[in-house]
Amino acid sequence: MQTYIASIMNLFLFSFPAATPEALQQFIRDFLSRVHVECLIYGNVTKSDAMDLAQIVEKHLKINSITLPLLARQLFPKREYKLGEGKSFLFRKNNQFHMASCTLFYIQCGVQSDENNVFTDLVAQILSEPCNNVLRTKEQLGYIVFCSGRKMNGVQGIRILVQSSQPTAYVEERMELFLDSMVEQIENMTEEEFQRHKDALAAIKLEKPRQLVSWFTKYWIEIGLQQYHFSRGHAEVAILKGVTKAALLDYYKSSILRTSARRQKLAIHIVSSQNDGDSGMANVEENPLPPPPKGVELVTDLSTFKSSKELYPVVQPYIDIRRKGARSKL
């Protein structure tokens, strides 16, 4: 894959007449004219050593360039679009290059918080194995099947993905039926089994990184999110210990099930336009996609869709720290 990407990049550079040494030098000067630098130096170093290392980076960035700081608003965290309570959307695209289609089923569960994280992660923990057993092994919808939590830009949710040769609408309905069936399974779950799920999730959250680079990555993720919740695991496990099966069922029914008036859902269908057993392309116009189910809004233009949606608020930092840009020296 890396060789392929490198060959494409070389082809692009050789076919682009403006890619001259002079143009590259000008690009470097422009690129370094407005920068924001953050350094995380972690390990066997003192604060003074860390400051000296950071100054080395800063010194080299200032060479042969007039450097100005980025504005605080340019460093503001990205925000996620809110689907809207009770809303269900479908986005479809034809795929002309692969025989298999793909169905992604995403349920948006709101802004990240310690409590919301715990409930969403516990749902993902309970769904993961049955999802694979039912959709992949029992129903044989496809070889690639997984269910997991999704955390992005301070918002989280549950996603199920299936790559299959079956029609995407059929696959999505099987996903819905699977989620429906899990209500009874959770209700019939013994307290011992429920506790095992909680213990497994707690072990994941409290697992200590075994290498220095793993600690570094853990800290850097919090810095990148601008949440700085460095004790996140312990805070969430403290909440997890008090979660009851009844509370989880209430959360599941109000946030995950299609019968809920609060559920926020987005389905993405990548539909193969190849004929079975034929390497040629099918005529998409001869096989039009079916209309979306009742109550589901079809997304035909992403720009229009995004412009009609409000944004979730930014998760506030867990420590008293000014936003990025306020401390910039460059």
mmCIF file of C-alpha atoms in Angstrom:
data_model
loop_
_atom_site.group_PDB
_atom_site.id
_atom_site.type_symbol
_atom_site.label_atom_id
_atom_site.label_comp_id
_atom_site.label_asym_id
_atom_site.label_seq_id
_atom_site.Cartn_x
_atom_site.Cartn_y
_atom_site.Cartn_z
ATOM 1 C CA MET A 1 0.000 0.000 0.000
ATOM 2 C CA GLN A 2 2.825 2.400 0.869
ATOM 3 C CA THR A 3 4.556 1.612 -2.445
ATOM 4 C CA TYR A 4 1.330 2.362 -4.309
ATOM 5 C CA ILE A 5 0.869 5.701 -2.530
ATOM 6 C CA ALA A 6 4.509 6.627 -3.182
ATOM 7 C CA SER A 7 4.135 5.863 -6.896
ATOM 8 C CA ILE A 8 1.011 8.027 -7.118
ATOM 9 C CA MET A 9 2.773 10.887 -5.334
ATOM 10 C CA ASN A 10 5.779 10.623 -7.679
ATOM 11 C CA LEU A 11 3.479 10.636 -10.694
ATOM 12 C CA PHE A 12 1.703 13.712 -9.342
ATOM 13 C CA LEU A 13 4.953 15.589 -8.681
ATOM 14 C CA PHE A 14 6.476 14.857 -12.088
ATOM 15 C CA SER A 15 3.272 15.830 -13.884
ATOM 16 C CA PHE A 16 2.828 19.072 -11.922
ATOM 17 C CA PRO A 17 4.826 21.817 -13.695
ATOM 18 C CA ALA A 18 4.685 24.229 -10.742
ATOM 19 C CA ALA A 19 6.548 21.790 -8.450
ATOM 20 C CA THR A 20 9.931 23.518 -8.724
ATOM 21 C CA PRO A 21 12.658 23.894 -6.066
ATOM 22 C CA GLU A 22 11.904 27.606 -5.883
ATOM 23 C CA ALA A 23 8.201 26.961 -5.371
ATOM 24 C CA LEU A 24 9.004 24.464 -2.625
ATOM 25 C CA GLN A 25 11.202 26.981 -0.800
ATOM 26 C CA GLN A 26 8.452 29.592 -0.984
ATOM 27 C CA PHE A 27 5.916 27.070 0.281
ATOM 28 C CA ILE A 28 8.141 26.279 3.276
ATOM 29 C CA ARG A 29 8.442 29.969 4.139
ATOM 30 C CA ASP A 30 4.678 30.461 3.841
ATOM 31 C CA PHE A 31 3.969 27.264 5.753
ATOM 32 C CA LEU A 32 6.103 28.373 8.703
ATOM 33 C CA SER A 33 4.787 31.924 8.730
ATOM 34 C CA ARG A 34 1.829 31.080 10.994
ATOM 35 C CA VAL A 35 2.261 28.113 13.281
ATOM 36 C CA HIS A 36 1.211 26.792 16.669
ATOM 37 C CA VAL A 37 3.590 24.518 18.550
ATOM 38 C CA GLU A 38 2.833 22.230 21.472
ATOM 39 C CA CYS A 39 5.428 19.932 22.984
ATOM 40 C CA LEU A 40 4.766 16.970 25.262
ATOM 41 C CA ILE A 41 8.084 15.816 26.673
ATOM 42 C CA TYR A 42 7.536 12.815 28.892
ATOM 43 C CA GLY A 43 10.093 10.613 30.590
ATOM 44 C CA ASN A 44 13.233 10.984 32.652
ATOM 45 C CA VAL A 45 13.602 14.747 32.163
ATOM 46 C CA THR A 46 13.226 17.753 34.427
ATOM 47 C CA LYS A 47 10.990 20.717 33.732
ATOM 48 C CA SER A 48 14.085 22.753 32.839
ATOM 49 C CA ASP A 49 15.256 20.086 30.374
ATOM 50 C CA ALA A 50 11.821 20.018 28.775
ATOM 51 C CA MET A 51 11.790 23.800 28.350
ATOM 52 C CA ASP A 52 15.247 23.694 26.746
ATOM 53 C CA LEU A 53 14.114 21.041 24.258
ATOM 54 C CA ALA A 54 11.013 23.052 23.396
ATOM 55 C CA GLN A 55 13.155 26.132 22.776
ATOM 56 C CA ILE A 56 15.287 24.173 20.301
ATOM 57 C CA VAL A 57 12.163 23.381 18.286
ATOM 58 C CA GLU A 58 10.980 26.978 18.497
ATOM 59 C CA LYS A 59 14.393 28.317 17.445
ATOM 60 C CA HIS A 60 14.537 26.234 14.270
ATOM 61 C CA LEU A 61 10.987 27.141 13.280
ATOM 62 C CA LYS A 62 11.867 30.828 13.428
ATOM 63 C CA ILE A 63 14.852 30.585 11.071
ATOM 64 C CA ASN A 64 14.436 32.573 7.835
ATOM 65 C CA SER A 65 10.764 33.241 8.447
ATOM 66 C CA ILE A 66 8.555 35.875 9.965
ATOM 67 C CA THR A 67 6.399 33.826 12.290
ATOM 68 C CA LEU A 68 3.066 34.961 13.683
ATOM 69 C CA PRO A 69 0.860 33.067 16.140
ATOM 70 C CA LEU A 70 -2.345 31.396 15.093
ATOM 71 C CA LEU A 71 -5.477 33.011 16.441
ATOM 72 C CA ALA A 72 -7.291 31.251 19.275
ATOM 73 C CA ARG A 73 -10.337 30.637 17.079
ATOM 74 C CA GLN A 74 -8.108 28.816 14.567
ATOM 75 C CA LEU A 75 -7.181 26.345 17.304
ATOM 76 C CA PHE A 76 -10.715 25.826 18.583
ATOM 77 C CA PRO A 77 -11.706 22.134 18.843
ATOM 78 C CA LYS A 78 -13.717 20.633 16.013
ATOM 79 C CA ARG A 79 -17.401 20.172 16.717
ATOM 80 C CA GLU A 80 -19.744 17.390 15.688
ATOM 81 C CA TYR A 81 -23.022 17.868 13.851
ATOM 82 C CA LYS A 82 -26.094 16.941 15.885
ATOM 83 C CA LEU A 83 -28.441 14.614 14.040
ATOM 84 C CA GLY A 84 -31.417 15.662 16.153
ATOM 85 C CA GLU A 85 -33.573 13.715 18.597
ATOM 86 C CA GLY A 86 -35.973 11.347 16.891
ATOM 87 C CA LYS A 87 -34.237 11.826 13.540
ATOM 88 C CA SER A 88 -33.108 9.040 11.222
ATOM 89 C CA PHE A 89 -31.032 9.639 8.092
ATOM 90 C CA LEU A 90 -29.794 7.540 5.198
ATOM 91 C CA PHE A 91 -26.836 8.368 2.958
ATOM 92 C CA ARG A 92 -26.193 6.111 -0.042
ATOM 93 C CA LYS A 93 -23.448 5.870 -2.609
ATOM 94 C CA ASN A 94 -22.774 3.412 -5.396
ATOM 95 C CA ASN A 95 -19.442 1.606 -5.453
ATOM 96 C CA GLN A 96 -18.181 0.524 -8.867
ATOM 97 C CA PHE A 97 -15.000 -1.201 -7.747
ATOM 98 C CA HIS A 98 -15.940 -3.972 -5.308
ATOM 99 C CA MET A 99 -18.379 -6.845 -5.365
ATOM 100 C CA ALA A 100 -19.389 -6.436 -1.725
ATOM 101 C CA SER A 101 -21.562 -3.674 -0.327
ATOM 102 C CA CYS A 102 -21.121 -2.113 3.104
ATOM 103 C CA THR A 103 -23.650 -0.931 5.672
ATOM 104 C CA LEU A 104 -22.680 1.358 8.536
ATOM 105 C CA PHE A 105 -25.243 1.914 11.268
ATOM 106 C CA TYR A 106 -24.477 4.771 13.665
ATOM 107 C CA ILE A 107 -26.497 5.828 16.703
ATOM 108 C CA GLN A 108 -25.453 9.193 18.126
ATOM 109 C CA CYS A 109 -25.562 9.266 21.926
ATOM 110 C CA GLY A 110 -24.661 12.847 22.789
ATOM 111 C CA VAL A 111 -21.782 14.797 24.280
ATOM 112 C CA GLN A 112 -19.051 12.979 26.154
ATOM 113 C CA SER A 113 -19.190 13.061 29.933
ATOM 114 C CA ASP A 114 -18.002 10.573 32.523
ATOM 115 C CA GLU A 115 -21.508 9.183 33.022
ATOM 116 C CA ASN A 116 -22.468 9.140 29.349
ATOM 117 C CA ASN A 117 -19.150 7.503 28.473
ATOM 118 C CA VAL A 118 -19.800 4.722 30.968
ATOM 119 C CA PHE A 119 -23.268 3.877 29.650
ATOM 120 C CA THR A 120 -22.235 4.025 25.995
ATOM 121 C CA ASP A 121 -19.111 1.936 26.571
ATOM 122 C CA LEU A 122 -21.048 -0.626 28.610
ATOM 123 C CA VAL A 123 -23.623 -0.985 25.828
ATOM 124 C CA ALA A 124 -20.802 -1.509 23.314
ATOM 125 C CA GLN A 125 -19.191 -4.054 25.645
ATOM 126 C CA ILE A 126 -22.423 -6.068 25.911
ATOM 127 C CA LEU A 127 -23.313 -5.838 22.194
ATOM 128 C CA SER A 128 -19.920 -6.646 20.715
ATOM 129 C CA GLU A 129 -19.772 -10.433 21.009
ATOM 130 C CA PRO A 130 -23.489 -11.169 20.315
ATOM 131 C CA CYS A 131 -23.351 -8.875 17.275
ATOM 132 C CA ASN A 132 -20.566 -10.938 15.746
ATOM 133 C CA ASN A 133 -22.231 -14.223 16.708
ATOM 134 C CA VAL A 134 -25.643 -13.281 15.305
ATOM 135 C CA LEU A 135 -24.898 -11.206 12.207
ATOM 136 C CA ARG A 136 -21.719 -12.972 11.104
ATOM 137 C CA THR A 137 -21.880 -16.552 12.373
ATOM 138 C CA LYS A 138 -25.608 -17.288 12.582
ATOM 139 C CA GLU A 139 -27.072 -15.146 9.800
ATOM 140 C CA GLN A 140 -23.865 -15.165 7.709
ATOM 141 C CA LEU A 141 -24.408 -11.639 6.434
ATOM 142 C CA GLY A 142 -20.723 -11.173 5.771
ATOM 143 C CA TYR A 143 -17.190 -11.882 6.902
ATOM 144 C CA ILE A 144 -16.510 -8.366 8.210
ATOM 145 C CA VAL A 145 -18.875 -7.578 11.092
ATOM 146 C CA PHE A 146 -18.140 -5.465 14.128
ATOM 147 C CA CYS A 147 -19.840 -3.349 16.747
ATOM 148 C CA SER A 148 -18.061 -0.703 18.796
ATOM 149 C CA GLY A 149 -18.321 2.696 20.382
ATOM 150 C CA ARG A 150 -17.360 5.780 18.394
ATOM 151 C CA LYS A 151 -15.874 8.846 20.075
ATOM 152 C CA MET A 152 -15.105 11.846 17.903
ATOM 153 C CA ASN A 153 -14.916 15.599 18.522
ATOM 154 C CA GLY A 154 -16.417 15.293 22.001
ATOM 155 C CA VAL A 155 -19.456 13.289 20.837
ATOM 156 C CA GLN A 156 -20.003 9.556 21.081
ATOM 157 C CA GLY A 157 -22.252 6.804 19.848
ATOM 158 C CA ILE A 158 -22.638 3.149 18.901
ATOM 159 C CA ARG A 159 -21.784 1.867 15.425
ATOM 160 C CA ILE A 160 -22.301 -1.442 13.665
ATOM 161 C CA LEU A 161 -20.591 -2.216 10.361
ATOM 162 C CA VAL A 162 -21.259 -5.122 8.011
ATOM 163 C CA GLN A 163 -19.609 -5.795 4.658
ATOM 164 C CA SER A 164 -21.920 -8.091 2.736
ATOM 165 C CA SER A 165 -23.158 -9.200 -0.670
ATOM 166 C CA GLN A 166 -26.716 -8.909 0.654
ATOM 167 C CA PRO A 167 -28.815 -5.789 -0.133
ATOM 168 C CA THR A 168 -27.885 -2.976 2.233
ATOM 169 C CA ALA A 169 -31.506 -2.298 3.200
ATOM 170 C CA TYR A 170 -31.872 -5.935 4.259
ATOM 171 C CA VAL A 171 -28.628 -5.811 6.249
ATOM 172 C CA GLU A 172 -29.748 -2.655 8.041
ATOM 173 C CA GLU A 173 -33.036 -4.269 9.011
ATOM 174 C CA ARG A 174 -31.162 -7.264 10.421
ATOM 175 C CA MET A 175 -29.116 -4.830 12.510
ATOM 176 C CA GLU A 176 -32.305 -3.265 13.854
ATOM 177 C CA LEU A 177 -33.741 -6.670 14.704
ATOM 178 C CA PHE A 178 -30.519 -7.592 16.473
ATOM 179 C CA LEU A 179 -30.726 -4.458 18.628
ATOM 180 C CA ASP A 180 -34.380 -5.242 19.382
ATOM 181 C CA SER A 181 -33.501 -8.782 20.455
ATOM 182 C CA MET A 182 -30.831 -7.564 22.865
ATOM 183 C CA VAL A 183 -33.468 -6.030 25.155
ATOM 184 C CA GLU A 184 -34.684 -9.469 26.203
ATOM 185 C CA GLN A 185 -31.115 -10.737 26.494
ATOM 186 C CA ILE A 186 -30.169 -7.909 28.848
ATOM 187 C CA GLU A 187 -33.378 -8.357 30.850
ATOM 188 C CA ASN A 188 -32.650 -12.083 31.297
ATOM 189 C CA MET A 189 -28.993 -11.498 32.129
ATOM 190 C CA THR A 190 -28.064 -12.648 35.627
ATOM 191 C CA GLU A 191 -26.468 -10.214 38.040
ATOM 192 C CA GLU A 192 -23.281 -12.284 37.899
ATOM 193 C CA GLU A 193 -23.114 -12.026 34.102
ATOM 194 C CA PHE A 194 -23.873 -8.310 34.211
ATOM 195 C CA GLN A 195 -21.107 -7.839 36.781
ATOM 196 C CA ARG A 196 -18.668 -9.696 34.515
ATOM 197 C CA HIS A 197 -19.351 -7.174 31.757
ATOM 198 C CA LYS A 198 -18.765 -4.324 34.192
ATOM 199 C CA ASP A 199 -15.545 -5.896 35.429
ATOM 200 C CA ALA A 200 -14.295 -6.423 31.870
ATOM 201 C CA LEU A 201 -14.968 -2.789 30.992
ATOM 202 C CA ALA A 202 -13.346 -1.582 34.215
ATOM 203 C CA ALA A 203 -10.241 -3.641 33.443
ATOM 204 C CA ILE A 204 -9.959 -1.966 30.036
ATOM 205 C CA LYS A 205 -10.346 1.513 31.488
ATOM 206 C CA LEU A 206 -7.841 0.919 34.301
ATOM 207 C CA GLU A 207 -5.276 -0.999 32.261
ATOM 208 C CA LYS A 208 -1.891 0.623 32.758
ATOM 209 C CA PRO A 209 0.210 1.261 29.656
ATOM 210 C CA ARG A 210 3.204 -1.071 29.590
ATOM 211 C CA GLN A 211 5.529 1.151 27.592
ATOM 212 C CA LEU A 212 6.605 4.755 27.887
ATOM 213 C CA VAL A 213 5.275 5.507 24.416
ATOM 214 C CA SER A 214 1.851 4.194 25.485
ATOM 215 C CA TRP A 215 1.765 6.603 28.424
ATOM 216 C CA PHE A 216 2.795 9.370 26.053
ATOM 217 C CA THR A 217 -0.024 8.488 23.637
ATOM 218 C CA LYS A 218 -2.573 8.414 26.462
ATOM 219 C CA TYR A 219 -1.601 11.906 27.609
ATOM 220 C CA TRP A 220 -1.314 13.285 24.089
ATOM 221 C CA ILE A 221 -4.854 12.172 23.214
ATOM 222 C CA GLU A 222 -6.227 14.220 26.113
ATOM 223 C CA ILE A 223 -4.144 17.216 25.039
ATOM 224 C CA GLY A 224 -5.323 16.865 21.451
ATOM 225 C CA LEU A 225 -8.949 16.711 22.596
ATOM 226 C CA GLN A 226 -8.326 19.786 24.762
ATOM 227 C CA GLN A 227 -10.176 18.015 27.579
ATOM 228 C CA TYR A 228 -7.117 17.235 29.758
ATOM 229 C CA HIS A 229 -8.986 14.540 31.666
ATOM 230 C CA PHE A 230 -5.858 12.659 32.736
ATOM 231 C CA SER A 231 -7.702 10.661 35.424
ATOM 232 C CA ARG A 232 -10.539 9.688 33.074
ATOM 233 C CA GLY A 233 -10.260 5.947 33.676
ATOM 234 C CA HIS A 234 -10.553 6.150 37.463
ATOM 235 C CA ALA A 235 -13.391 8.698 37.285
ATOM 236 C CA GLU A 236 -15.418 6.547 34.898
ATOM 237 C CA VAL A 237 -14.848 3.311 36.809
ATOM 238 C CA ALA A 238 -16.111 4.994 39.980
ATOM 239 C CA ILE A 239 -19.384 5.680 38.136
ATOM 240 C CA LEU A 240 -19.404 2.244 36.501
ATOM 241 C CA LYS A 241 -19.434 0.516 39.888
ATOM 242 C CA GLY A 242 -22.821 2.063 40.668
ATOM 243 C CA VAL A 243 -24.509 1.243 37.338
ATOM 244 C CA THR A 244 -27.417 -1.179 37.710
ATOM 245 C CA LYS A 245 -28.964 -3.391 35.076
ATOM 246 C CA ALA A 246 -32.206 -1.421 35.329
ATOM 247 C CA ALA A 247 -30.364 1.851 34.684
ATOM 248 C CA LEU A 248 -28.599 0.362 31.670
ATOM 249 C CA LEU A 249 -31.900 -0.910 30.266
ATOM 250 C CA ASP A 250 -33.433 2.551 30.607
ATOM 251 C CA TYR A 251 -30.468 4.034 28.742
ATOM 252 C CA TYR A 252 -30.649 1.342 26.051
ATOM 253 C CA LYS A 253 -34.363 1.800 25.456
ATOM 254 C CA SER A 254 -34.158 5.601 25.322
ATOM 255 C CA SER A 255 -31.000 5.937 23.221
ATOM 256 C CA ILE A 256 -30.537 2.763 21.144
ATOM 257 C CA LEU A 257 -33.920 1.264 20.248
ATOM 258 C CA ARG A 258 -35.798 2.490 17.167
ATOM 259 C CA THR A 259 -38.990 2.826 19.205
ATOM 260 C CA SER A 260 -37.429 5.673 21.196
ATOM 261 C CA ALA A 261 -38.457 9.230 20.349
ATOM 262 C CA ARG A 262 -34.959 10.389 21.341
ATOM 263 C CA ARG A 263 -32.811 8.132 19.171
ATOM 264 C CA GLN A 264 -30.497 9.799 16.643
ATOM 265 C CA LYS A 265 -29.454 7.554 13.783
ATOM 266 C CA LEU A 266 -27.443 7.751 10.582
ATOM 267 C CA ALA A 267 -27.151 4.827 8.177
ATOM 268 C CA ILE A 268 -24.563 4.828 5.394
ATOM 269 C CA HIS A 269 -25.005 2.383 2.517
ATOM 270 C CA ILE A 270 -22.141 1.785 0.094
ATOM 271 C CA VAL A 271 -23.895 -0.207 -2.617
ATOM 272 C CA SER A 272 -21.935 -2.344 -5.052
ATOM 273 C CA SER A 273 -22.941 -1.680 -8.659
ATOM 274 C CA GLN A 274 -21.144 -4.745 -10.023
ATOM 275 C CA ASN A 275 -23.054 -7.731 -11.293
ATOM 276 C CA ASP A 276 -22.545 -10.925 -9.313
ATOM 277 C CA GLY A 277 -19.895 -13.077 -10.905
ATOM 278 C CA ASP A 278 -19.045 -10.421 -13.477
ATOM 279 C CA SER A 279 -16.020 -8.144 -13.405
ATOM 280 C CA GLY A 280 -17.848 -5.591 -15.518
ATOM 281 C CA MET A 281 -19.928 -2.727 -14.185
ATOM 282 C CA ALA A 282 -23.656 -2.875 -13.807
ATOM 283 C CA ASN A 283 -25.794 -0.097 -15.218
ATOM 284 C CA VAL A 284 -26.764 1.798 -12.096
ATOM 285 C CA GLU A 285 -29.665 3.516 -13.826
ATOM 286 C CA GLU A 286 -31.192 0.117 -14.657
ATOM 287 C CA ASN A 287 -31.029 -0.841 -10.978
ATOM 288 C CA PRO A 288 -32.234 2.241 -9.095
ATOM 289 C CA LEU A 289 -31.906 2.237 -5.333
ATOM 290 C CA PRO A 290 -35.164 1.684 -3.437
ATOM 291 C CA PRO A 291 -36.753 4.616 -1.599
ATOM 292 C CA PRO A 292 -35.814 4.997 2.079
ATOM 293 C CA PRO A 293 -38.084 3.463 4.728
ATOM 294 C CA LYS A 294 -40.900 5.516 6.195
ATOM 295 C CA GLY A 295 -39.650 8.100 8.666
ATOM 296 C CA VAL A 296 -36.103 8.062 7.267
ATOM 297 C CA GLU A 297 -34.746 11.161 5.533
ATOM 298 C CA LEU A 298 -32.527 10.562 2.513
ATOM 299 C CA VAL A 299 -29.359 12.663 2.409
ATOM 300 C CA THR A 300 -28.620 13.610 -1.193
ATOM 301 C CA ASP A 301 -26.278 16.567 -0.692
ATOM 302 C CA LEU A 302 -23.801 16.597 2.187
ATOM 303 C CA SER A 303 -23.268 20.364 2.134
ATOM 304 C CA THR A 304 -26.988 21.041 2.385
ATOM 305 C CA PHE A 305 -27.357 18.405 5.085
ATOM 306 C CA LYS A 306 -24.559 19.867 7.218
ATOM 307 C CA SER A 307 -25.755 23.439 6.802
ATOM 308 C CA SER A 308 -29.149 22.466 8.217
ATOM 309 C CA LYS A 309 -27.721 20.932 11.412
ATOM 310 C CA GLU A 310 -26.710 22.531 14.670
ATOM 311 C CA LEU A 311 -23.386 21.720 16.308
ATOM 312 C CA TYR A 312 -22.820 20.055 19.650
ATOM 313 C CA PRO A 313 -21.103 22.229 22.273
ATOM 314 C CA VAL A 314 -17.412 21.776 22.973
ATOM 315 C CA VAL A 315 -16.580 19.616 25.989
ATOM 316 C CA GLN A 316 -15.005 21.907 28.554
ATOM 317 C CA PRO A 317 -11.519 21.130 29.944
ATOM 318 C CA TYR A 318 -11.398 19.084 33.134
ATOM 319 C CA ILE A 319 -8.621 21.278 34.539
ATOM 320 C CA ASP A 320 -8.327 25.045 34.813
ATOM 321 C CA ILE A 321 -6.417 25.893 31.647
ATOM 322 C CA ARG A 322 -6.758 28.565 29.028
ATOM 323 C CA ARG A 323 -7.703 27.584 25.502
ATOM 324 C CA LYS A 324 -4.990 26.990 22.932
ATOM 325 C CA GLY A 325 -3.678 30.176 21.397
ATOM 326 C CA ALA A 326 -3.796 32.232 24.577
ATOM 327 C CA ARG A 327 -0.289 31.148 25.597
ATOM 328 C CA SER A 328 1.355 31.098 22.178
ATOM 329 C CA LYS A 329 4.776 32.761 21.916
ATOM 330 C CA LEU A 330 5.089 32.489 18.152
#
